[in-house]
Amino acid sequence: MTLMPEAPRLLATILPSANTVVERTTRALLHGMPGVLPIFTRVAKRGSVDPFPDGYDWEAMMQAAELLADAKPDAIIWSASKGAVIGLQHDRALVQRVRAETGLPCATSGLALLEALALLGARRVALIGPHAAEYNHRAARGLAAEGVEMVAEASLGILDNLAFASVGYDAVAGLARQVARPGVQAIILWNTNCAAAPLAAALEAETGIPLLDATALGVWGGLGAAGIPESPGPAWGGLFTLAPGGIA
């Protein structure tokens, strides 16, 4: 019996500082993959005010990437929903900068979302989350620039980033059921500090609509970027039956 793999592959994740869901979701997703070890670092995100509302704090982001790169991971992941809100050209720039400065492949939740939607053939989506409706509408504008249309949304109106993590599974399932209607090709929980990944398989069976969790998307994209063929498996929903091409 091996209690601990001798030389695991490493998935390195940058997450917002007030986020407590990314780590527990990522660890749960990788629990059945003992040969893959998640490591983490943070960039500042506190309360309801973003000091960089229209872009990234590039100095902090690249410092975080460089610290993770010291561990020589197989890929770096930016696990956050902000990319769609400010425009996914910022995520593309992040991927390019991380690769140029660290030599490592990089994935983001936002770019993984686009890849998953393309594989699913889904262009008409519903956005849900614990945040205010305006956040979904801003994300919808960012996704519209990528050819993705938001046709429904449901939200709880919470403003504080830390409080998102206290939203329970029943509330998340309720949001998903609100938007499960004909014409919706995918339901997206677009907030990495709110957990929907454990609900995906059951809600997909109930509604017949793929459910994509922002944190799970980051892990899925990171596995692809790292060239790791293993997967958490279909118990975590249809996302993990798709083969990512990798984002580098």
PDB file of C-alpha atoms in Angstrom:
ATOM      1  CA  MET A   1       0.000   0.000   0.000  1.00  0.00           C
ATOM      2  CA  THR A   2       1.387   3.416  -1.007  1.00  0.00           C
ATOM      3  CA  LEU A   3       0.414   6.072   1.506  1.00  0.00           C
ATOM      4  CA  MET A   4       1.820   8.918  -0.596  1.00  0.00           C
ATOM      5  CA  PRO A   5       2.959   9.007  -4.234  1.00  0.00           C
ATOM      6  CA  GLU A   6       6.700   9.432  -4.514  1.00  0.00           C
ATOM      7  CA  ALA A   7       6.755  11.967  -7.374  1.00  0.00           C
ATOM      8  CA  PRO A   8       3.315  13.443  -8.149  1.00  0.00           C
ATOM      9  CA  ARG A   9       2.473  15.721 -11.047  1.00  0.00           C
ATOM     10  CA  LEU A  10       1.774  19.265  -9.826  1.00  0.00           C
ATOM     11  CA  LEU A  11      -1.175  21.512 -10.703  1.00  0.00           C
ATOM     12  CA  ALA A  12      -0.534  25.043  -9.407  1.00  0.00           C
ATOM     13  CA  THR A  13      -3.460  27.408  -8.897  1.00  0.00           C
ATOM     14  CA  ILE A  14      -3.705  31.166  -8.349  1.00  0.00           C
ATOM     15  CA  LEU A  15      -6.939  32.189  -6.625  1.00  0.00           C
ATOM     16  CA  PRO A  16      -8.484  35.342  -5.105  1.00  0.00           C
ATOM     17  CA  SER A  17      -7.471  35.828  -1.474  1.00  0.00           C
ATOM     18  CA  ALA A  18     -10.991  35.691   0.030  1.00  0.00           C
ATOM     19  CA  ASN A  19     -11.786  32.469  -1.813  1.00  0.00           C
ATOM     20  CA  THR A  20     -12.201  29.296   0.257  1.00  0.00           C
ATOM     21  CA  VAL A  21     -13.990  27.125  -2.324  1.00  0.00           C
ATOM     22  CA  VAL A  22     -11.286  26.720  -4.976  1.00  0.00           C
ATOM     23  CA  GLU A  23      -8.963  24.751  -2.709  1.00  0.00           C
ATOM     24  CA  ARG A  24     -11.597  22.395  -1.333  1.00  0.00           C
ATOM     25  CA  THR A  25     -13.172  21.823  -4.744  1.00  0.00           C
ATOM     26  CA  THR A  26      -9.809  21.217  -6.405  1.00  0.00           C
ATOM     27  CA  ARG A  27      -8.697  18.817  -3.680  1.00  0.00           C
ATOM     28  CA  ALA A  28     -12.004  16.943  -3.890  1.00  0.00           C
ATOM     29  CA  LEU A  29     -11.770  16.682  -7.678  1.00  0.00           C
ATOM     30  CA  LEU A  30      -8.234  15.310  -7.476  1.00  0.00           C
ATOM     31  CA  HIS A  31      -8.894  13.037  -4.492  1.00  0.00           C
ATOM     32  CA  GLY A  32      -9.151   9.984  -6.720  1.00  0.00           C
ATOM     33  CA  MET A  33      -6.003  10.990  -8.605  1.00  0.00           C
ATOM     34  CA  PRO A  34      -3.250  10.592  -5.978  1.00  0.00           C
ATOM     35  CA  GLY A  35      -0.582  11.075  -8.622  1.00  0.00           C
ATOM     36  CA  VAL A  36      -1.652  14.708  -9.104  1.00  0.00           C
ATOM     37  CA  LEU A  37      -0.962  17.199  -6.311  1.00  0.00           C
ATOM     38  CA  PRO A  38      -2.618  20.645  -6.179  1.00  0.00           C
ATOM     39  CA  ILE A  39      -0.633  23.601  -4.859  1.00  0.00           C
ATOM     40  CA  PHE A  40      -1.969  27.138  -4.403  1.00  0.00           C
ATOM     41  CA  THR A  41      -1.189  30.805  -3.941  1.00  0.00           C
ATOM     42  CA  ARG A  42      -3.346  33.953  -3.718  1.00  0.00           C
ATOM     43  CA  VAL A  43      -3.769  37.448  -5.087  1.00  0.00           C
ATOM     44  CA  ALA A  44      -5.695  40.106  -3.172  1.00  0.00           C
ATOM     45  CA  LYS A  45      -9.498  40.250  -3.491  1.00  0.00           C
ATOM     46  CA  ARG A  46     -11.368  41.524  -0.450  1.00  0.00           C
ATOM     47  CA  GLY A  47     -14.942  42.593   0.203  1.00  0.00           C
ATOM     48  CA  SER A  48     -17.060  43.923  -2.650  1.00  0.00           C
ATOM     49  CA  VAL A  49     -14.622  46.464  -4.119  1.00  0.00           C
ATOM     50  CA  ASP A  50     -12.158  45.464  -6.818  1.00  0.00           C
ATOM     51  CA  PRO A  51      -9.262  47.962  -7.017  1.00  0.00           C
ATOM     52  CA  PHE A  52      -8.641  46.800 -10.606  1.00  0.00           C
ATOM     53  CA  PRO A  53     -12.211  46.673 -11.993  1.00  0.00           C
ATOM     54  CA  ASP A  54     -11.275  46.692 -15.675  1.00  0.00           C
ATOM     55  CA  GLY A  55      -8.162  44.526 -15.701  1.00  0.00           C
ATOM     56  CA  TYR A  56      -5.756  42.467 -13.647  1.00  0.00           C
ATOM     57  CA  ASP A  57      -3.210  43.567 -11.073  1.00  0.00           C
ATOM     58  CA  TRP A  58      -0.404  42.391 -13.328  1.00  0.00           C
ATOM     59  CA  GLU A  59       2.340  42.854 -10.771  1.00  0.00           C
ATOM     60  CA  ALA A  60       0.531  40.673  -8.221  1.00  0.00           C
ATOM     61  CA  MET A  61      -0.518  38.107 -10.805  1.00  0.00           C
ATOM     62  CA  MET A  62       2.973  37.631 -12.173  1.00  0.00           C
ATOM     63  CA  GLN A  63       4.507  37.503  -8.704  1.00  0.00           C
ATOM     64  CA  ALA A  64       2.047  34.738  -7.841  1.00  0.00           C
ATOM     65  CA  ALA A  65       2.878  32.852 -11.041  1.00  0.00           C
ATOM     66  CA  GLU A  66       6.604  33.173 -10.412  1.00  0.00           C
ATOM     67  CA  LEU A  67       6.258  31.856  -6.844  1.00  0.00           C
ATOM     68  CA  LEU A  68       4.338  28.834  -8.096  1.00  0.00           C
ATOM     69  CA  ALA A  69       6.859  28.352 -10.889  1.00  0.00           C
ATOM     70  CA  ASP A  70       9.570  27.878  -8.251  1.00  0.00           C
ATOM     71  CA  ALA A  71       7.951  24.477  -7.529  1.00  0.00           C
ATOM     72  CA  LYS A  72       8.192  23.475 -11.218  1.00  0.00           C
ATOM     73  CA  PRO A  73       4.509  22.518 -11.624  1.00  0.00           C
ATOM     74  CA  ASP A  74       3.140  20.927 -14.768  1.00  0.00           C
ATOM     75  CA  ALA A  75       0.745  23.852 -15.333  1.00  0.00           C
ATOM     76  CA  ILE A  76      -0.465  27.060 -13.695  1.00  0.00           C
ATOM     77  CA  ILE A  77      -4.197  27.787 -13.406  1.00  0.00           C
ATOM     78  CA  TRP A  78      -5.945  31.108 -12.799  1.00  0.00           C
ATOM     79  CA  SER A  79      -9.137  29.981 -11.039  1.00  0.00           C
ATOM     80  CA  ALA A  80     -11.466  32.976 -11.126  1.00  0.00           C
ATOM     81  CA  SER A  81     -14.493  34.201 -13.037  1.00  0.00           C
ATOM     82  CA  LYS A  82     -13.222  37.743 -13.609  1.00  0.00           C
ATOM     83  CA  GLY A  83     -11.879  37.065 -17.095  1.00  0.00           C
ATOM     84  CA  ALA A  84     -15.305  36.922 -18.713  1.00  0.00           C
ATOM     85  CA  VAL A  85     -16.369  40.086 -16.890  1.00  0.00           C
ATOM     86  CA  ILE A  86     -13.447  42.212 -18.118  1.00  0.00           C
ATOM     87  CA  GLY A  87     -13.027  40.460 -21.466  1.00  0.00           C
ATOM     88  CA  LEU A  88     -11.219  37.227 -22.140  1.00  0.00           C
ATOM     89  CA  GLN A  89      -8.461  38.991 -24.024  1.00  0.00           C
ATOM     90  CA  HIS A  90      -7.066  39.597 -20.516  1.00  0.00           C
ATOM     91  CA  ASP A  91      -6.953  35.841 -19.883  1.00  0.00           C
ATOM     92  CA  ARG A  92      -5.236  35.271 -23.213  1.00  0.00           C
ATOM     93  CA  ALA A  93      -2.653  37.891 -22.265  1.00  0.00           C
ATOM     94  CA  LEU A  94      -2.173  36.186 -18.885  1.00  0.00           C
ATOM     95  CA  VAL A  95      -1.569  32.807 -20.524  1.00  0.00           C
ATOM     96  CA  GLN A  96       0.985  34.351 -22.871  1.00  0.00           C
ATOM     97  CA  ARG A  97       2.784  36.221 -20.095  1.00  0.00           C
ATOM     98  CA  VAL A  98       2.936  33.223 -17.774  1.00  0.00           C
ATOM     99  CA  ARG A  99       4.379  31.081 -20.519  1.00  0.00           C
ATOM    100  CA  ALA A 100       6.869  33.742 -21.586  1.00  0.00           C
ATOM    101  CA  GLU A 101       8.101  34.445 -18.055  1.00  0.00           C
ATOM    102  CA  THR A 102       7.979  30.947 -16.526  1.00  0.00           C
ATOM    103  CA  GLY A 103       8.097  28.580 -19.478  1.00  0.00           C
ATOM    104  CA  LEU A 104       5.023  26.798 -18.105  1.00  0.00           C
ATOM    105  CA  PRO A 105       1.635  26.129 -19.700  1.00  0.00           C
ATOM    106  CA  CYS A 106      -1.239  28.088 -18.225  1.00  0.00           C
ATOM    107  CA  ALA A 107      -5.017  27.650 -18.105  1.00  0.00           C
ATOM    108  CA  THR A 108      -7.798  29.899 -16.852  1.00  0.00           C
ATOM    109  CA  SER A 109     -11.393  29.191 -15.898  1.00  0.00           C
ATOM    110  CA  GLY A 110     -12.570  31.597 -18.601  1.00  0.00           C
ATOM    111  CA  LEU A 111     -10.624  30.072 -21.478  1.00  0.00           C
ATOM    112  CA  ALA A 112     -11.516  26.571 -20.302  1.00  0.00           C
ATOM    113  CA  LEU A 113     -15.179  27.625 -20.405  1.00  0.00           C
ATOM    114  CA  LEU A 114     -14.871  28.600 -24.066  1.00  0.00           C
ATOM    115  CA  GLU A 115     -13.179  25.305 -24.883  1.00  0.00           C
ATOM    116  CA  ALA A 116     -15.801  23.252 -23.036  1.00  0.00           C
ATOM    117  CA  LEU A 117     -18.673  25.112 -24.712  1.00  0.00           C
ATOM    118  CA  ALA A 118     -17.081  24.508 -28.117  1.00  0.00           C
ATOM    119  CA  LEU A 119     -16.771  20.779 -27.408  1.00  0.00           C
ATOM    120  CA  LEU A 120     -20.396  20.674 -26.227  1.00  0.00           C
ATOM    121  CA  GLY A 121     -21.603  22.679 -29.213  1.00  0.00           C
ATOM    122  CA  ALA A 122     -23.252  25.069 -26.752  1.00  0.00           C
ATOM    123  CA  ARG A 123     -23.672  28.763 -27.609  1.00  0.00           C
ATOM    124  CA  ARG A 124     -26.864  29.630 -25.707  1.00  0.00           C
ATOM    125  CA  VAL A 125     -26.163  29.544 -21.987  1.00  0.00           C
ATOM    126  CA  ALA A 126     -27.548  30.432 -18.583  1.00  0.00           C
ATOM    127  CA  LEU A 127     -25.339  32.087 -15.962  1.00  0.00           C
ATOM    128  CA  ILE A 128     -25.983  31.543 -12.267  1.00  0.00           C
ATOM    129  CA  GLY A 129     -24.201  32.567  -9.093  1.00  0.00           C
ATOM    130  CA  PRO A 130     -24.406  34.007  -5.585  1.00  0.00           C
ATOM    131  CA  HIS A 131     -23.453  37.496  -6.770  1.00  0.00           C
ATOM    132  CA  ALA A 132     -25.616  40.355  -8.026  1.00  0.00           C
ATOM    133  CA  ALA A 133     -27.388  40.008 -11.369  1.00  0.00           C
ATOM    134  CA  GLU A 134     -25.207  42.783 -12.780  1.00  0.00           C
ATOM    135  CA  TYR A 135     -22.191  40.484 -12.496  1.00  0.00           C
ATOM    136  CA  ASN A 136     -23.903  37.944 -14.744  1.00  0.00           C
ATOM    137  CA  HIS A 137     -24.820  40.668 -17.210  1.00  0.00           C
ATOM    138  CA  ARG A 138     -21.227  41.931 -17.321  1.00  0.00           C
ATOM    139  CA  ALA A 139     -19.983  38.385 -17.869  1.00  0.00           C
ATOM    140  CA  ALA A 140     -22.616  37.992 -20.581  1.00  0.00           C
ATOM    141  CA  ARG A 141     -21.172  40.986 -22.424  1.00  0.00           C
ATOM    142  CA  GLY A 142     -17.723  39.440 -22.255  1.00  0.00           C
ATOM    143  CA  LEU A 143     -18.999  36.095 -23.492  1.00  0.00           C
ATOM    144  CA  ALA A 144     -21.001  37.757 -26.272  1.00  0.00           C
ATOM    145  CA  ALA A 145     -17.704  38.994 -27.697  1.00  0.00           C
ATOM    146  CA  GLU A 146     -16.744  35.307 -27.966  1.00  0.00           C
ATOM    147  CA  GLY A 147     -19.968  34.286 -29.705  1.00  0.00           C
ATOM    148  CA  VAL A 148     -21.728  32.983 -26.576  1.00  0.00           C
ATOM    149  CA  GLU A 149     -25.224  34.277 -25.754  1.00  0.00           C
ATOM    150  CA  MET A 150     -26.680  34.423 -22.253  1.00  0.00           C
ATOM    151  CA  VAL A 151     -30.367  33.527 -22.595  1.00  0.00           C
ATOM    152  CA  ALA A 152     -31.158  33.215 -18.870  1.00  0.00           C
ATOM    153  CA  GLU A 153     -29.641  34.135 -15.530  1.00  0.00           C
ATOM    154  CA  ALA A 154     -30.318  33.648 -11.836  1.00  0.00           C
ATOM    155  CA  SER A 155     -28.445  35.190  -8.919  1.00  0.00           C
ATOM    156  CA  LEU A 156     -28.709  35.754  -5.169  1.00  0.00           C
ATOM    157  CA  GLY A 157     -27.594  39.388  -4.895  1.00  0.00           C
ATOM    158  CA  ILE A 158     -24.724  38.815  -2.440  1.00  0.00           C
ATOM    159  CA  LEU A 159     -21.970  41.440  -2.771  1.00  0.00           C
ATOM    160  CA  ASP A 160     -19.191  40.348  -0.422  1.00  0.00           C
ATOM    161  CA  ASN A 161     -16.689  37.912  -1.964  1.00  0.00           C
ATOM    162  CA  LEU A 162     -16.102  36.006   1.272  1.00  0.00           C
ATOM    163  CA  ALA A 163     -19.841  35.481   1.795  1.00  0.00           C
ATOM    164  CA  PHE A 164     -20.189  33.672  -1.536  1.00  0.00           C
ATOM    165  CA  ALA A 165     -18.591  30.593   0.022  1.00  0.00           C
ATOM    166  CA  SER A 166     -21.395  30.251   2.581  1.00  0.00           C
ATOM    167  CA  VAL A 167     -24.034  29.560  -0.084  1.00  0.00           C
ATOM    168  CA  GLY A 168     -25.235  25.972   0.285  1.00  0.00           C
ATOM    169  CA  TYR A 169     -25.913  23.276  -2.257  1.00  0.00           C
ATOM    170  CA  ASP A 170     -29.702  23.643  -2.031  1.00  0.00           C
ATOM    171  CA  ALA A 171     -29.488  27.305  -3.015  1.00  0.00           C
ATOM    172  CA  VAL A 172     -27.170  26.544  -5.927  1.00  0.00           C
ATOM    173  CA  ALA A 173     -29.442  23.740  -7.136  1.00  0.00           C
ATOM    174  CA  GLY A 174     -32.376  26.145  -6.900  1.00  0.00           C
ATOM    175  CA  LEU A 175     -30.597  28.640  -9.144  1.00  0.00           C
ATOM    176  CA  ALA A 176     -29.888  25.918 -11.694  1.00  0.00           C
ATOM    177  CA  ARG A 177     -33.514  24.805 -11.715  1.00  0.00           C
ATOM    178  CA  GLN A 178     -34.661  28.400 -12.277  1.00  0.00           C
ATOM    179  CA  VAL A 179     -32.807  28.581 -15.588  1.00  0.00           C
ATOM    180  CA  ALA A 180     -33.285  24.984 -16.796  1.00  0.00           C
ATOM    181  CA  ARG A 181     -35.573  25.579 -19.750  1.00  0.00           C
ATOM    182  CA  PRO A 182     -35.744  24.782 -23.479  1.00  0.00           C
ATOM    183  CA  GLY A 183     -33.107  26.642 -25.462  1.00  0.00           C
ATOM    184  CA  VAL A 184     -30.494  26.644 -22.681  1.00  0.00           C
ATOM    185  CA  GLN A 185     -27.582  24.545 -23.921  1.00  0.00           C
ATOM    186  CA  ALA A 186     -25.410  24.851 -20.795  1.00  0.00           C
ATOM    187  CA  ILE A 187     -25.810  26.164 -17.256  1.00  0.00           C
ATOM    188  CA  ILE A 188     -22.713  27.892 -15.881  1.00  0.00           C
ATOM    189  CA  LEU A 189     -22.061  28.566 -12.205  1.00  0.00           C
ATOM    190  CA  TRP A 190     -19.795  31.530 -12.907  1.00  0.00           C
ATOM    191  CA  ASN A 191     -18.173  32.109  -9.535  1.00  0.00           C
ATOM    192  CA  THR A 192     -15.203  30.161  -8.171  1.00  0.00           C
ATOM    193  CA  ASN A 193     -16.088  30.951  -4.537  1.00  0.00           C
ATOM    194  CA  CYS A 194     -19.385  29.068  -4.726  1.00  0.00           C
ATOM    195  CA  ALA A 195     -19.484  25.295  -5.062  1.00  0.00           C
ATOM    196  CA  ALA A 196     -21.499  23.593  -7.796  1.00  0.00           C
ATOM    197  CA  ALA A 197     -19.087  20.890  -8.971  1.00  0.00           C
ATOM    198  CA  PRO A 198     -20.455  18.175  -6.615  1.00  0.00           C
ATOM    199  CA  LEU A 199     -23.979  18.824  -7.949  1.00  0.00           C
ATOM    200  CA  ALA A 200     -23.171  18.615 -11.650  1.00  0.00           C
ATOM    201  CA  ALA A 201     -23.900  14.961 -12.359  1.00  0.00           C
ATOM    202  CA  ALA A 202     -27.203  14.903 -10.442  1.00  0.00           C
ATOM    203  CA  LEU A 203     -28.473  18.168 -11.916  1.00  0.00           C
ATOM    204  CA  GLU A 204     -27.475  17.121 -15.422  1.00  0.00           C
ATOM    205  CA  ALA A 205     -29.451  13.910 -14.972  1.00  0.00           C
ATOM    206  CA  GLU A 206     -32.430  15.922 -13.689  1.00  0.00           C
ATOM    207  CA  THR A 207     -32.414  18.714 -16.286  1.00  0.00           C
ATOM    208  CA  GLY A 208     -30.690  17.161 -19.290  1.00  0.00           C
ATOM    209  CA  ILE A 209     -28.477  20.266 -19.513  1.00  0.00           C
ATOM    210  CA  PRO A 210     -24.696  20.344 -18.931  1.00  0.00           C
ATOM    211  CA  LEU A 211     -23.713  22.141 -15.717  1.00  0.00           C
ATOM    212  CA  LEU A 212     -20.304  23.811 -15.776  1.00  0.00           C
ATOM    213  CA  ASP A 213     -18.721  24.945 -12.504  1.00  0.00           C
ATOM    214  CA  ALA A 214     -16.087  27.688 -12.768  1.00  0.00           C
ATOM    215  CA  THR A 215     -13.605  25.968 -10.460  1.00  0.00           C
ATOM    216  CA  ALA A 216     -14.080  22.583 -12.114  1.00  0.00           C
ATOM    217  CA  LEU A 217     -13.444  24.275 -15.461  1.00  0.00           C
ATOM    218  CA  GLY A 218     -10.098  25.564 -14.193  1.00  0.00           C
ATOM    219  CA  VAL A 219      -9.070  22.080 -13.047  1.00  0.00           C
ATOM    220  CA  TRP A 220     -10.253  20.534 -16.321  1.00  0.00           C
ATOM    221  CA  GLY A 221      -8.346  23.101 -18.345  1.00  0.00           C
ATOM    222  CA  GLY A 222      -5.278  22.726 -16.134  1.00  0.00           C
ATOM    223  CA  LEU A 223      -5.184  18.955 -16.593  1.00  0.00           C
ATOM    224  CA  GLY A 224      -5.344  19.488 -20.341  1.00  0.00           C
ATOM    225  CA  ALA A 225      -2.666  22.155 -20.330  1.00  0.00           C
ATOM    226  CA  ALA A 226      -0.414  19.895 -18.256  1.00  0.00           C
ATOM    227  CA  GLY A 227      -0.960  16.951 -20.591  1.00  0.00           C
ATOM    228  CA  ILE A 228      -2.323  14.800 -17.759  1.00  0.00           C
ATOM    229  CA  PRO A 229      -4.693  12.227 -19.317  1.00  0.00           C
ATOM    230  CA  GLU A 230      -6.371  11.137 -16.083  1.00  0.00           C
ATOM    231  CA  SER A 231      -9.695  12.673 -15.073  1.00  0.00           C
ATOM    232  CA  PRO A 232     -11.853  12.902 -11.937  1.00  0.00           C
ATOM    233  CA  GLY A 233     -14.432  10.988 -13.988  1.00  0.00           C
ATOM    234  CA  PRO A 234     -18.149  11.235 -14.797  1.00  0.00           C
ATOM    235  CA  ALA A 235     -19.201  11.242 -11.138  1.00  0.00           C
ATOM    236  CA  TRP A 236     -18.286  14.940 -11.362  1.00  0.00           C
ATOM    237  CA  GLY A 237     -20.477  15.562 -14.405  1.00  0.00           C
ATOM    238  CA  GLY A 238     -20.210  15.584 -18.155  1.00  0.00           C
ATOM    239  CA  LEU A 239     -17.340  18.093 -18.200  1.00  0.00           C
ATOM    240  CA  PHE A 240     -14.956  15.343 -17.136  1.00  0.00           C
ATOM    241  CA  THR A 241     -15.993  13.118 -20.039  1.00  0.00           C
ATOM    242  CA  LEU A 242     -14.665  15.763 -22.469  1.00  0.00           C
ATOM    243  CA  ALA A 243     -11.049  15.708 -23.602  1.00  0.00           C
ATOM    244  CA  PRO A 244      -9.492  19.196 -23.347  1.00  0.00           C
ATOM    245  CA  GLY A 245      -6.994  20.159 -25.985  1.00  0.00           C
ATOM    246  CA  GLY A 246      -4.934  22.145 -23.481  1.00  0.00           C
ATOM    247  CA  ILE A 247      -4.473  25.909 -23.253  1.00  0.00           C
ATOM    248  CA  ALA A 248      -0.893  27.070 -23.631  1.00  0.00           C
TER     249      ALA A 248
END
